[in-house]
Coordinates of C-alpha atoms in Angstrom, one line a residue:
M1 CA -86.4 -31.4 -34.7
K2 CA -87.0 -34.3 -36.9
A3 CA -83.7 -33.8 -38.6
L4 CA -82.0 -34.2 -35.1
F5 CA -83.7 -37.6 -34.5
K6 CA -83.3 -40.5 -36.9
H7 CA -86.5 -41.9 -35.1
K8 CA -89.7 -40.1 -34.8
L9 CA -90.6 -38.1 -31.9
D10 CA -91.8 -40.5 -29.4
S11 CA -91.1 -41.2 -25.6
W12 CA -87.3 -42.3 -26.3
A13 CA -86.9 -38.9 -28.0
L14 CA -88.3 -36.9 -25.0
I15 CA -86.2 -39.1 -22.6
T16 CA -83.2 -37.9 -24.8
L17 CA -84.2 -34.4 -24.6
V18 CA -84.5 -34.5 -20.8
L19 CA -81.4 -36.3 -20.3
L20 CA -79.3 -33.4 -22.5
L21 CA -81.2 -30.7 -20.4
L22 CA -80.0 -32.6 -17.2
Y23 CA -76.4 -32.8 -18.4
L24 CA -76.3 -29.0 -20.1
I25 CA -77.4 -27.8 -16.5
F26 CA -75.3 -30.0 -14.0
M27 CA -72.3 -30.6 -16.0
V28 CA -71.8 -28.5 -19.1
Y29 CA -73.0 -25.1 -17.3
P30 CA -70.6 -25.7 -14.3
V31 CA -67.7 -26.6 -16.4
G32 CA -68.4 -23.7 -18.8
N33 CA -68.8 -21.2 -16.0
L34 CA -65.5 -22.2 -14.8
L35 CA -63.8 -21.8 -18.1
I36 CA -65.5 -18.2 -18.4
Q37 CA -64.2 -17.4 -14.8
S38 CA -60.7 -18.4 -15.7
V39 CA -60.6 -15.8 -18.5
I40 CA -62.3 -13.0 -16.8
D41 CA -60.5 -10.3 -14.9
K42 CA -62.7 -9.9 -11.7
T43 CA -61.6 -6.1 -11.4
T44 CA -62.2 -5.0 -14.7
Q45 CA -64.7 -7.8 -15.9
A46 CA -62.7 -7.9 -19.2
F47 CA -61.3 -10.7 -20.9
S48 CA -57.8 -11.7 -19.6
L49 CA -55.2 -14.4 -19.6
N50 CA -53.4 -13.1 -16.6
S51 CA -54.4 -16.3 -14.3
F52 CA -52.7 -18.7 -17.0
I53 CA -49.7 -16.6 -17.3
K54 CA -49.4 -16.4 -13.5
F55 CA -49.6 -20.1 -13.4
F56 CA -47.1 -20.9 -16.1
S57 CA -44.6 -18.3 -15.0
K58 CA -44.0 -19.1 -11.5
P59 CA -41.7 -22.4 -10.7
Y60 CA -43.8 -23.0 -7.8
Y61 CA -47.0 -24.1 -9.7
L62 CA -45.2 -25.6 -12.6
S63 CA -43.1 -28.0 -10.0
T64 CA -46.5 -28.9 -8.3
L65 CA -47.7 -30.0 -11.7
F66 CA -44.4 -31.9 -12.2
N67 CA -44.7 -33.5 -9.0
S68 CA -48.1 -35.0 -9.8
F69 CA -47.2 -36.4 -13.2
K70 CA -44.1 -37.7 -11.6
V71 CA -45.7 -39.7 -8.8
S72 CA -48.7 -40.9 -10.9
L73 CA -46.6 -42.1 -13.7
I74 CA -44.3 -43.9 -11.4
A75 CA -47.3 -45.3 -9.4
T76 CA -48.8 -46.4 -12.8
L77 CA -45.7 -48.4 -13.9
L78 CA -45.3 -50.1 -10.4
S79 CA -49.1 -50.9 -10.4
L80 CA -48.5 -52.5 -13.8
L81 CA -45.1 -54.1 -12.5
V82 CA -47.0 -55.7 -9.7
G83 CA -50.7 -56.2 -10.9
T84 CA -49.9 -57.9 -14.2
P85 CA -47.9 -61.0 -12.9
L86 CA -50.2 -61.4 -10.0
A87 CA -53.0 -61.8 -12.6
Y88 CA -50.9 -64.3 -14.7
F89 CA -50.2 -66.3 -11.6
F90 CA -53.7 -66.6 -10.7
T91 CA -54.8 -67.5 -14.2
A92 CA -51.9 -69.8 -15.1
Y93 CA -51.2 -71.7 -11.7
Q94 CA -53.1 -73.4 -9.0
I95 CA -52.8 -71.2 -5.9
K96 CA -54.1 -72.6 -2.7
G97 CA -56.5 -69.8 -1.3
A98 CA -56.9 -68.1 -4.6
K99 CA -60.4 -67.2 -3.9
V100 CA -60.0 -65.5 -0.7
L101 CA -56.9 -63.8 -2.1
R102 CA -59.2 -62.2 -4.9
I103 CA -61.7 -61.2 -2.3
L104 CA -58.9 -59.5 -0.1
I105 CA -57.4 -57.8 -3.4
I106 CA -60.7 -56.4 -4.3
I107 CA -61.4 -55.0 -1.0
A108 CA -57.9 -53.3 -1.1
S109 CA -58.7 -51.6 -4.1
M110 CA -62.2 -50.4 -3.1
S111 CA -61.4 -48.8 0.3
A112 CA -60.8 -45.2 0.3
P113 CA -57.2 -44.2 -0.7
F114 CA -56.7 -41.9 1.9
I115 CA -57.7 -44.6 4.6
G116 CA -54.5 -46.4 3.2
A117 CA -52.5 -43.4 3.9
Y118 CA -53.9 -43.1 7.4
S119 CA -53.0 -46.5 8.1
W120 CA -49.4 -46.3 6.9
I121 CA -49.1 -43.2 9.0
L122 CA -49.9 -45.5 12.0
L123 CA -47.5 -48.2 10.7
L124 CA -44.5 -46.2 9.5
G125 CA -45.2 -42.6 10.5
R126 CA -42.5 -41.1 13.0
N127 CA -44.1 -42.8 15.9
G128 CA -45.7 -45.6 14.0
V129 CA -45.5 -49.1 15.4
L130 CA -43.3 -50.6 12.9
T131 CA -40.9 -47.5 12.9
Q132 CA -40.4 -48.0 16.5
L133 CA -40.1 -51.7 16.2
I134 CA -37.1 -51.4 13.9
Y135 CA -35.7 -48.5 16.1
S136 CA -35.9 -50.7 19.2
I137 CA -34.2 -53.6 17.5
S138 CA -31.5 -52.0 15.4
G139 CA -31.1 -48.7 17.1
I140 CA -31.6 -47.3 13.5
M141 CA -34.6 -44.7 12.6
P142 CA -36.0 -46.0 9.4
P143 CA -37.2 -43.2 6.8
D144 CA -40.6 -42.0 7.6
I145 CA -43.8 -42.7 5.5
Y146 CA -44.1 -38.7 4.6
G147 CA -43.4 -37.2 1.1
F148 CA -43.0 -38.7 -2.5
T149 CA -41.8 -42.3 -1.0
G150 CA -45.1 -42.6 1.1
I151 CA -47.5 -41.2 -1.6
L152 CA -45.9 -43.6 -4.1
L153 CA -46.4 -46.5 -1.7
V154 CA -49.8 -45.9 -0.9
F155 CA -50.7 -45.2 -4.4
T156 CA -49.1 -48.6 -5.7
L157 CA -50.6 -50.8 -3.0
Q158 CA -54.0 -48.8 -3.6
L159 CA -54.2 -49.3 -7.3
F160 CA -52.3 -52.4 -8.5
P161 CA -55.6 -54.5 -7.9
L162 CA -57.2 -52.5 -10.8
I163 CA -54.4 -53.6 -13.0
F164 CA -55.1 -57.1 -11.5
L165 CA -58.8 -56.9 -12.4
Y166 CA -58.0 -55.9 -16.1
A167 CA -55.3 -58.1 -16.5
S168 CA -57.4 -61.2 -15.1
G169 CA -60.4 -60.2 -17.4
A170 CA -58.3 -60.1 -20.4
L171 CA -56.5 -63.5 -19.7
K172 CA -59.9 -65.1 -19.8
N173 CA -59.9 -64.6 -23.2
V174 CA -56.6 -66.1 -24.3
D175 CA -57.0 -69.3 -25.8
H176 CA -54.9 -72.2 -24.1
S177 CA -53.8 -73.4 -27.5
L178 CA -51.5 -70.3 -27.9
M179 CA -49.9 -71.2 -24.7
E180 CA -49.5 -74.9 -25.8
A181 CA -48.1 -74.0 -29.2
S182 CA -45.5 -71.6 -27.7
E183 CA -44.5 -74.3 -25.4
N184 CA -44.0 -76.8 -28.0
M185 CA -41.9 -74.3 -29.8
G186 CA -39.5 -73.9 -26.6
C187 CA -40.9 -70.6 -25.4
T188 CA -41.9 -71.1 -21.7
G189 CA -41.7 -69.2 -18.3
I190 CA -40.6 -65.6 -18.5
K191 CA -40.0 -65.5 -22.2
R192 CA -43.4 -66.9 -22.9
F193 CA -45.0 -64.2 -20.6
V194 CA -43.3 -61.3 -22.3
K195 CA -43.5 -62.3 -26.1
I196 CA -46.9 -64.1 -26.0
V197 CA -49.0 -63.1 -22.8
L198 CA -48.1 -59.4 -22.8
P199 CA -48.9 -58.5 -26.4
L200 CA -52.3 -60.2 -26.2
I201 CA -53.5 -58.3 -23.2
T202 CA -52.1 -55.0 -23.9
P203 CA -55.4 -53.3 -24.7
S204 CA -56.7 -54.2 -21.3
L205 CA -53.6 -53.1 -19.6
L206 CA -53.6 -49.9 -21.2
A207 CA -57.2 -49.4 -20.2
G208 CA -56.1 -50.3 -16.5
A209 CA -53.1 -48.2 -16.6
L210 CA -55.4 -45.0 -17.7
L211 CA -57.9 -45.6 -14.9
V212 CA -54.8 -45.9 -12.3
F213 CA -53.0 -42.9 -13.8
M214 CA -56.2 -40.7 -13.4
R215 CA -56.9 -41.8 -9.8
A216 CA -53.5 -41.2 -8.8
L217 CA -53.5 -37.9 -10.6
A218 CA -56.9 -36.7 -9.1
D219 CA -56.3 -38.3 -5.5
F220 CA -56.7 -35.5 -2.9
G221 CA -56.6 -37.3 0.5
T222 CA -53.3 -39.2 0.3
P223 CA -51.0 -36.3 -0.4
M224 CA -52.6 -34.1 1.9
L225 CA -52.3 -36.5 4.7
I226 CA -48.6 -37.6 4.1
G227 CA -47.4 -35.3 1.3
E228 CA -46.0 -32.6 3.6
G229 CA -43.4 -30.9 1.4
Y230 CA -44.3 -32.8 -1.7
R231 CA -47.2 -30.8 -3.3
T232 CA -49.5 -32.3 -5.8
F233 CA -51.9 -30.7 -8.2
P234 CA -55.3 -31.8 -6.5
V235 CA -54.1 -30.4 -3.3
L236 CA -52.8 -27.2 -4.8
I237 CA -56.4 -26.8 -6.5
F238 CA -58.0 -27.2 -3.1
N239 CA -55.9 -24.8 -1.3
E240 CA -55.8 -22.2 -3.9
F241 CA -59.7 -22.4 -4.2
L242 CA -60.1 -22.0 -0.3
S243 CA -57.6 -19.3 -0.1
E244 CA -59.2 -17.5 -3.1
V245 CA -62.7 -17.4 -1.9
G246 CA -63.6 -13.7 -1.9
G247 CA -60.4 -12.8 -3.7
D248 CA -59.3 -13.7 -7.2
D249 CA -61.6 -16.4 -8.2
S250 CA -60.2 -16.1 -11.6
F251 CA -57.0 -18.0 -10.6
A252 CA -58.5 -20.6 -8.9
A253 CA -60.7 -21.5 -12.1
A254 CA -57.7 -21.4 -14.2
I255 CA -56.0 -24.0 -12.2
A256 CA -59.0 -26.0 -12.6
V257 CA -59.2 -25.7 -16.2
I258 CA -55.5 -26.6 -16.5
A259 CA -56.3 -29.7 -14.7
I260 CA -59.1 -30.7 -17.2
L261 CA -57.0 -29.9 -19.9
I262 CA -54.3 -32.4 -18.8
T263 CA -56.7 -35.1 -17.9
T264 CA -58.3 -34.8 -21.2
A265 CA -55.0 -34.5 -23.1
V266 CA -53.9 -37.9 -21.3
F267 CA -57.3 -39.5 -22.0
L268 CA -57.3 -38.9 -25.7
V269 CA -53.5 -40.1 -26.0
Q270 CA -54.5 -43.4 -24.5
K271 CA -57.5 -43.8 -26.6
I272 CA -55.3 -43.4 -29.7
I273 CA -52.9 -45.8 -28.5
A274 CA -55.3 -48.4 -27.5
R275 CA -56.9 -48.2 -30.8
K276 CA -53.5 -49.0 -32.6
K277 CA -53.3 -51.9 -30.2
S278 CA -56.8 -53.2 -30.4
F279 CA -58.0 -56.6 -31.6
T280 CA -60.7 -59.2 -30.7
M281 CA -59.9 -62.5 -28.9
N282 CA -62.3 -65.4 -28.3
A283 CA -61.1 -68.3 -26.1
L284 CA -62.7 -71.4 -27.0
H285 CA -60.2 -73.1 -24.5
P286 CA -59.4 -70.9 -21.7
I287 CA -56.2 -71.0 -19.9
T288 CA -56.0 -74.3 -17.7
P289 CA -54.2 -73.6 -14.3
K290 CA -51.4 -75.9 -13.9
K291 CA -50.0 -77.2 -10.6
L292 CA -46.6 -75.9 -9.4
N293 CA -43.4 -77.3 -8.2
G294 CA -40.0 -76.8 -6.8
I295 CA -38.5 -73.2 -6.8
K296 CA -41.3 -71.7 -9.0
K297 CA -43.8 -72.9 -6.5
I298 CA -42.0 -71.0 -3.7
F299 CA -41.8 -67.9 -5.7
V300 CA -45.3 -67.8 -6.9
Y301 CA -46.6 -68.1 -3.4
L302 CA -44.1 -65.7 -1.8
F303 CA -44.9 -63.1 -4.5
S304 CA -48.7 -63.6 -4.3
Y305 CA -49.2 -63.9 -0.6
G306 CA -46.7 -61.3 0.2
V307 CA -48.3 -58.7 -2.3
V308 CA -51.9 -59.3 -1.0
G309 CA -50.7 -59.2 2.5
L310 CA -49.0 -56.1 2.1
A311 CA -51.9 -54.5 0.3
I312 CA -54.4 -55.5 2.9
M313 CA -52.0 -55.0 6.1
P314 CA -53.1 -51.3 6.4
Q315 CA -56.8 -52.0 6.7
C316 CA -56.1 -54.8 9.2
Y317 CA -54.0 -52.7 11.2
V318 CA -56.7 -49.8 11.3
I319 CA -59.4 -52.5 12.5
Y320 CA -57.1 -53.6 15.3
T321 CA -56.5 -50.0 16.5
S322 CA -60.2 -49.2 16.5
F323 CA -60.5 -51.2 19.5
I324 CA -57.3 -49.9 21.6
N325 CA -57.9 -47.5 24.1
T326 CA -56.9 -43.9 22.6
K327 CA -56.3 -40.5 23.8
G328 CA -56.0 -38.3 20.9
M329 CA -53.1 -39.3 19.0
V330 CA -51.6 -41.8 21.7
F331 CA -52.6 -45.5 21.9
Q332 CA -52.9 -46.6 25.4
S333 CA -53.0 -50.0 27.0
G334 CA -56.2 -52.1 27.2
Y335 CA -59.2 -52.6 24.7
S336 CA -62.5 -51.1 24.6
F337 CA -65.4 -49.9 22.2
D338 CA -64.8 -46.4 23.5
S339 CA -63.9 -45.2 19.9
Y340 CA -66.9 -46.6 18.3
I341 CA -69.2 -45.2 21.1
S342 CA -67.7 -41.9 20.5
A343 CA -68.1 -42.1 16.7
F344 CA -71.7 -43.2 17.0
E345 CA -72.5 -40.5 19.4
T346 CA -70.9 -37.6 18.1
L347 CA -70.9 -38.5 14.4
G348 CA -74.1 -40.3 13.7
N349 CA -75.3 -38.0 10.9
S350 CA -72.2 -39.1 9.1
I351 CA -72.9 -42.7 9.0
Q352 CA -76.6 -42.0 7.9
N353 CA -75.4 -39.7 5.2
T354 CA -72.9 -42.2 3.9
I355 CA -75.7 -44.5 3.1
L356 CA -78.5 -42.0 2.3
I357 CA -76.7 -39.6 -0.2
P358 CA -75.0 -42.7 -2.2
G359 CA -78.2 -44.6 -1.8
I360 CA -80.2 -41.8 -3.5
S361 CA -77.5 -41.2 -6.1
L362 CA -77.6 -44.9 -6.9
V363 CA -81.2 -44.9 -7.7
I364 CA -80.7 -42.1 -9.9
I365 CA -77.5 -43.5 -11.6
I366 CA -79.2 -47.0 -12.4
L367 CA -82.3 -45.3 -13.8
M368 CA -80.0 -42.7 -16.1
A369 CA -77.5 -45.4 -17.0
V370 CA -79.9 -48.0 -18.4
M371 CA -81.8 -45.3 -20.5
I372 CA -78.3 -43.8 -21.7
A373 CA -77.1 -47.2 -22.6
Y374 CA -80.2 -48.2 -24.4
L375 CA -80.2 -44.8 -26.3
S376 CA -76.6 -45.3 -27.1
V377 CA -77.0 -48.9 -28.5
R378 CA -80.5 -49.2 -29.8
R379 CA -81.4 -45.9 -31.0
R380 CA -78.0 -44.2 -32.1
N381 CA -78.2 -40.8 -33.7
A382 CA -76.5 -37.5 -33.6
A383 CA -78.4 -36.6 -30.3
T384 CA -77.7 -39.9 -28.6
S385 CA -74.4 -40.0 -29.7
F386 CA -73.7 -36.6 -28.2
L387 CA -75.3 -37.6 -25.0
D388 CA -72.9 -40.5 -24.6
I389 CA -70.0 -38.5 -25.3
L390 CA -71.4 -36.2 -22.4
S391 CA -71.7 -38.9 -20.0
M392 CA -67.9 -39.9 -20.2
I393 CA -66.7 -36.2 -19.6
P394 CA -66.8 -36.7 -15.9
Y395 CA -64.5 -39.7 -16.0
I396 CA -61.5 -37.4 -16.8
V397 CA -62.6 -34.5 -14.5
P398 CA -60.8 -34.7 -11.2
G399 CA -63.1 -34.6 -8.3
T400 CA -61.6 -31.4 -6.9
V401 CA -62.4 -29.6 -10.0
A402 CA -65.9 -31.2 -10.2
G403 CA -66.6 -29.9 -6.6
I404 CA -65.2 -26.4 -7.4
A405 CA -67.2 -26.1 -10.6
L406 CA -70.6 -27.2 -8.9
L407 CA -69.9 -24.9 -6.1
S408 CA -69.3 -21.9 -8.4
A409 CA -72.3 -22.5 -10.6
F410 CA -74.8 -23.1 -7.9
N411 CA -73.5 -20.6 -5.4
S412 CA -73.9 -17.6 -7.8
G413 CA -74.6 -16.9 -11.5
I414 CA -78.0 -17.9 -13.2
F415 CA -78.4 -20.9 -10.7
G416 CA -77.3 -19.1 -7.8
S417 CA -80.8 -18.5 -6.5
G418 CA -84.3 -20.1 -6.6
V419 CA -85.1 -23.8 -6.8
L420 CA -81.4 -24.6 -8.1
A421 CA -79.6 -22.9 -5.3
I422 CA -78.3 -25.9 -4.0
S423 CA -74.8 -25.2 -2.9
A424 CA -75.1 -26.0 0.7
T425 CA -77.7 -28.6 0.7
M426 CA -77.6 -32.4 0.1
S427 CA -78.8 -32.1 -3.3
I428 CA -75.4 -30.8 -4.6
M429 CA -73.5 -33.8 -3.2
V430 CA -76.1 -36.3 -5.0
V431 CA -75.7 -34.1 -8.1
A432 CA -72.0 -34.6 -7.7
L433 CA -71.8 -38.3 -7.1
V434 CA -74.4 -39.0 -9.8
I435 CA -72.4 -37.1 -12.5
R436 CA -69.1 -38.3 -11.5
R437 CA -69.9 -42.1 -10.8
L438 CA -72.6 -42.6 -13.8
P439 CA -69.9 -43.5 -16.2
Y440 CA -69.3 -46.9 -14.6
T441 CA -72.8 -48.0 -14.9
I442 CA -73.3 -46.8 -18.4
R443 CA -70.4 -48.7 -19.6
S444 CA -71.0 -52.0 -17.9
S445 CA -74.9 -51.6 -19.0
V446 CA -73.6 -50.6 -22.9
A447 CA -71.4 -53.9 -22.6
I448 CA -74.0 -56.3 -21.7
L449 CA -76.9 -54.6 -24.0
S450 CA -74.5 -55.0 -26.9
Q451 CA -74.4 -58.8 -26.6
I452 CA -78.4 -59.1 -26.4
P453 CA -79.9 -59.7 -29.9
I454 CA -82.3 -57.0 -30.6
S455 CA -84.6 -59.8 -32.3
I456 CA -85.8 -60.5 -28.7
E457 CA -87.1 -56.8 -28.5
E458 CA -88.7 -56.9 -31.9
A459 CA -90.5 -60.2 -31.1
A460 CA -92.0 -58.5 -28.0
L461 CA -93.1 -55.6 -30.1
S462 CA -94.6 -57.6 -32.5
L463 CA -96.9 -59.5 -30.1
G464 CA -98.5 -56.1 -28.9
A465 CA -96.2 -54.8 -26.3
S466 CA -95.5 -51.1 -26.2
K467 CA -91.9 -49.8 -26.2
M468 CA -91.5 -48.9 -22.6
K469 CA -93.2 -52.2 -21.5
T470 CA -90.7 -54.1 -23.7
F471 CA -87.9 -52.0 -22.4
F472 CA -88.9 -52.7 -18.5
R473 CA -90.3 -56.1 -18.9
I474 CA -87.8 -57.5 -21.4
T475 CA -84.6 -55.6 -21.8
I476 CA -83.6 -54.5 -18.3
P477 CA -84.1 -58.0 -17.1
M478 CA -81.7 -59.3 -19.7
M479 CA -79.2 -56.4 -18.7
A480 CA -79.4 -57.0 -15.0
S481 CA -75.8 -58.6 -14.6
G482 CA -74.3 -55.5 -16.4
I483 CA -76.4 -53.0 -14.4
I484 CA -75.3 -54.8 -11.2
S485 CA -71.8 -54.8 -11.9
G486 CA -71.6 -51.3 -12.7
A487 CA -73.9 -50.2 -9.7
I488 CA -71.7 -51.9 -7.4
L489 CA -68.8 -50.2 -8.7
S490 CA -70.4 -46.9 -8.5
W491 CA -71.8 -47.6 -5.1
V492 CA -68.5 -48.5 -3.5
T493 CA -66.6 -45.5 -4.8
M494 CA -69.5 -43.2 -4.0
I495 CA -69.3 -44.2 -0.1
S496 CA -65.5 -43.6 0.0
E497 CA -65.5 -40.5 -2.0
L498 CA -63.7 -37.7 -0.5
S499 CA -62.4 -34.9 -3.1
T500 CA -65.7 -33.6 -4.1
A501 CA -67.6 -34.5 -0.6
I502 CA -64.9 -32.5 1.4
L503 CA -65.7 -29.2 -0.8
L504 CA -69.5 -29.5 -1.1
S505 CA -70.6 -31.1 2.3
T506 CA -71.7 -29.0 5.3
Y507 CA -71.7 -30.3 9.1
K508 CA -75.2 -31.5 8.4
T509 CA -74.4 -33.4 5.4
Q510 CA -70.7 -34.7 6.0
T511 CA -70.0 -38.1 5.1
L512 CA -67.9 -41.1 6.5
S513 CA -65.0 -40.1 4.5
V514 CA -64.9 -36.4 5.5
A515 CA -65.6 -37.2 9.1
T516 CA -62.8 -39.6 9.0
Y517 CA -60.5 -37.2 7.3
T518 CA -61.3 -34.4 9.6
E519 CA -60.6 -37.0 12.8
V520 CA -57.3 -37.5 11.3
I521 CA -56.2 -33.9 10.7
R522 CA -57.5 -33.4 14.5
G523 CA -55.3 -36.2 15.8
N524 CA -58.3 -38.1 17.1
Y525 CA -56.9 -41.4 15.9
G526 CA -59.2 -43.8 17.8
V527 CA -62.3 -42.0 16.4
A528 CA -60.6 -42.0 13.1
A529 CA -59.8 -45.8 13.1
A530 CA -63.5 -46.6 14.2
L531 CA -64.7 -44.5 11.2
S532 CA -62.3 -46.2 8.9
T533 CA -63.3 -49.7 10.1
I534 CA -67.1 -48.8 9.7
L535 CA -66.4 -47.5 5.9
T536 CA -64.3 -50.8 5.5
V537 CA -67.2 -53.1 6.7
L538 CA -69.7 -51.2 4.3
T539 CA -67.4 -51.9 1.5
V540 CA -67.1 -55.4 2.3
I541 CA -70.8 -56.0 2.8
S542 CA -71.3 -54.2 -0.5
L543 CA -68.9 -56.7 -2.3
L544 CA -70.8 -59.5 -0.7
I545 CA -74.1 -58.5 -1.8
F546 CA -72.7 -58.0 -5.5
M547 CA -71.3 -61.6 -5.6
K548 CA -74.8 -63.0 -4.1
L549 CA -76.5 -61.0 -6.7
S550 CA -74.2 -61.6 -9.7
K551 CA -74.0 -65.5 -8.8
G552 CA -70.3 -65.0 -9.4
E553 CA -67.0 -64.0 -8.2
D554 CA -65.5 -61.7 -10.7
L555 CA -66.0 -58.1 -10.4
S556 CA -65.5 -56.3 -14.0
I557 CA -64.5 -52.6 -14.7

């Protein structure tokens, strides 16, 4: 035990052991159990790779994997092409209404992806308002939103804000003297952007691109709603798991393991590339926004307002339709609050659960995140380093896989009975949210703690304060900005979580995201629009609270 810990066995060593135990039970065991299931023949209980052979031998499954890579990769490239220049325009030029546009961009990025898909169905579906408008004017029926094109559109408009946020943060560290030097040497405009700016912000763009790719690859709701014949990996995992319950569990587990291996490989490749491109920057003189004139002004304004308007349009239209009289999938004439009345009367628990379950999860996340961050930065050793690595694994595990792993682990096996038989309870949803969203708060907490001199804590200890008192009275208050930043990101992504919630929730524990998805599938568009609006309002309120608490306008990832 003493060899394991560099420091003497004290309260922090005990906390390390408890945290490691929690990760072993609620993450390592479920994933390990999934791995074992994938290589065990259910009939003979012998070791077998038949499930993996079945996957790789059939074109149906391989084409689905290719589809996911194709749409995720192109969506990542398009997000880079849209988000990077947009961030540069906001940094380099004076744009009227920039503060409002930034808020709208953040709202667009934080809303549930499947809501964007549902919104575009209303706009460009076969009976969508824009589809019918174009047909009535031109007599030509435009292509509908379903399939590859629709998924790509939704992903790009949903995910480019993440690139925008990463690029904006990186551009703050670019010194204005570099821009002036390049201008003096005749390097201006697009040439300066490509040769000077892009290389300087490449590490941040790589980090943003990884997040975009992972989110697109793991997204379940969007392709499920508008994919139709275009199959993607998360939908395949979901369908195979449901169809295989009581049947060949080994094949469902094998698909989930393949998903983990793929996302891990992508994560490691990105890390290797980012390490080669990494360097430090410190802007003594940040970029000063310039006034725009002439054609450049027209282009920048059209691009900025056009992109943001297109990104926020689906949410705005859903809010509008939530007040229209609706019968099933048909929007009738007149306006009322009937959809909201139906939502609150029949789905009241969903609204409560959306606040209660993420609320409980957030308290646990904050408590665990500050402890793991402190252990990783201040008490680094073999055990805490291993704990830090474990905490980042959920970052690369798709939501559907996490849901299947938890459901399989706590519905059967050594934890299938007794106190930890939590498969049909609210507890399993809390566990899933904590495990999956904890990395956001840990990373932001680690970042801020790394900037705090350890001498401040040493001074408190020398004055007689205990280690725990120093931690809670001195360290945590200084970490507040990083904790709040990570917590709001965890919170917003939790209230819109669908991929794990749809697998783990029951009627009593379903959340707004699950309820909204269910109403869309059932064709109750009015109630779905009302629920989507409520979810959007919760997101906006959360962001406003973040800005109030952080006393700033920027959201870091």
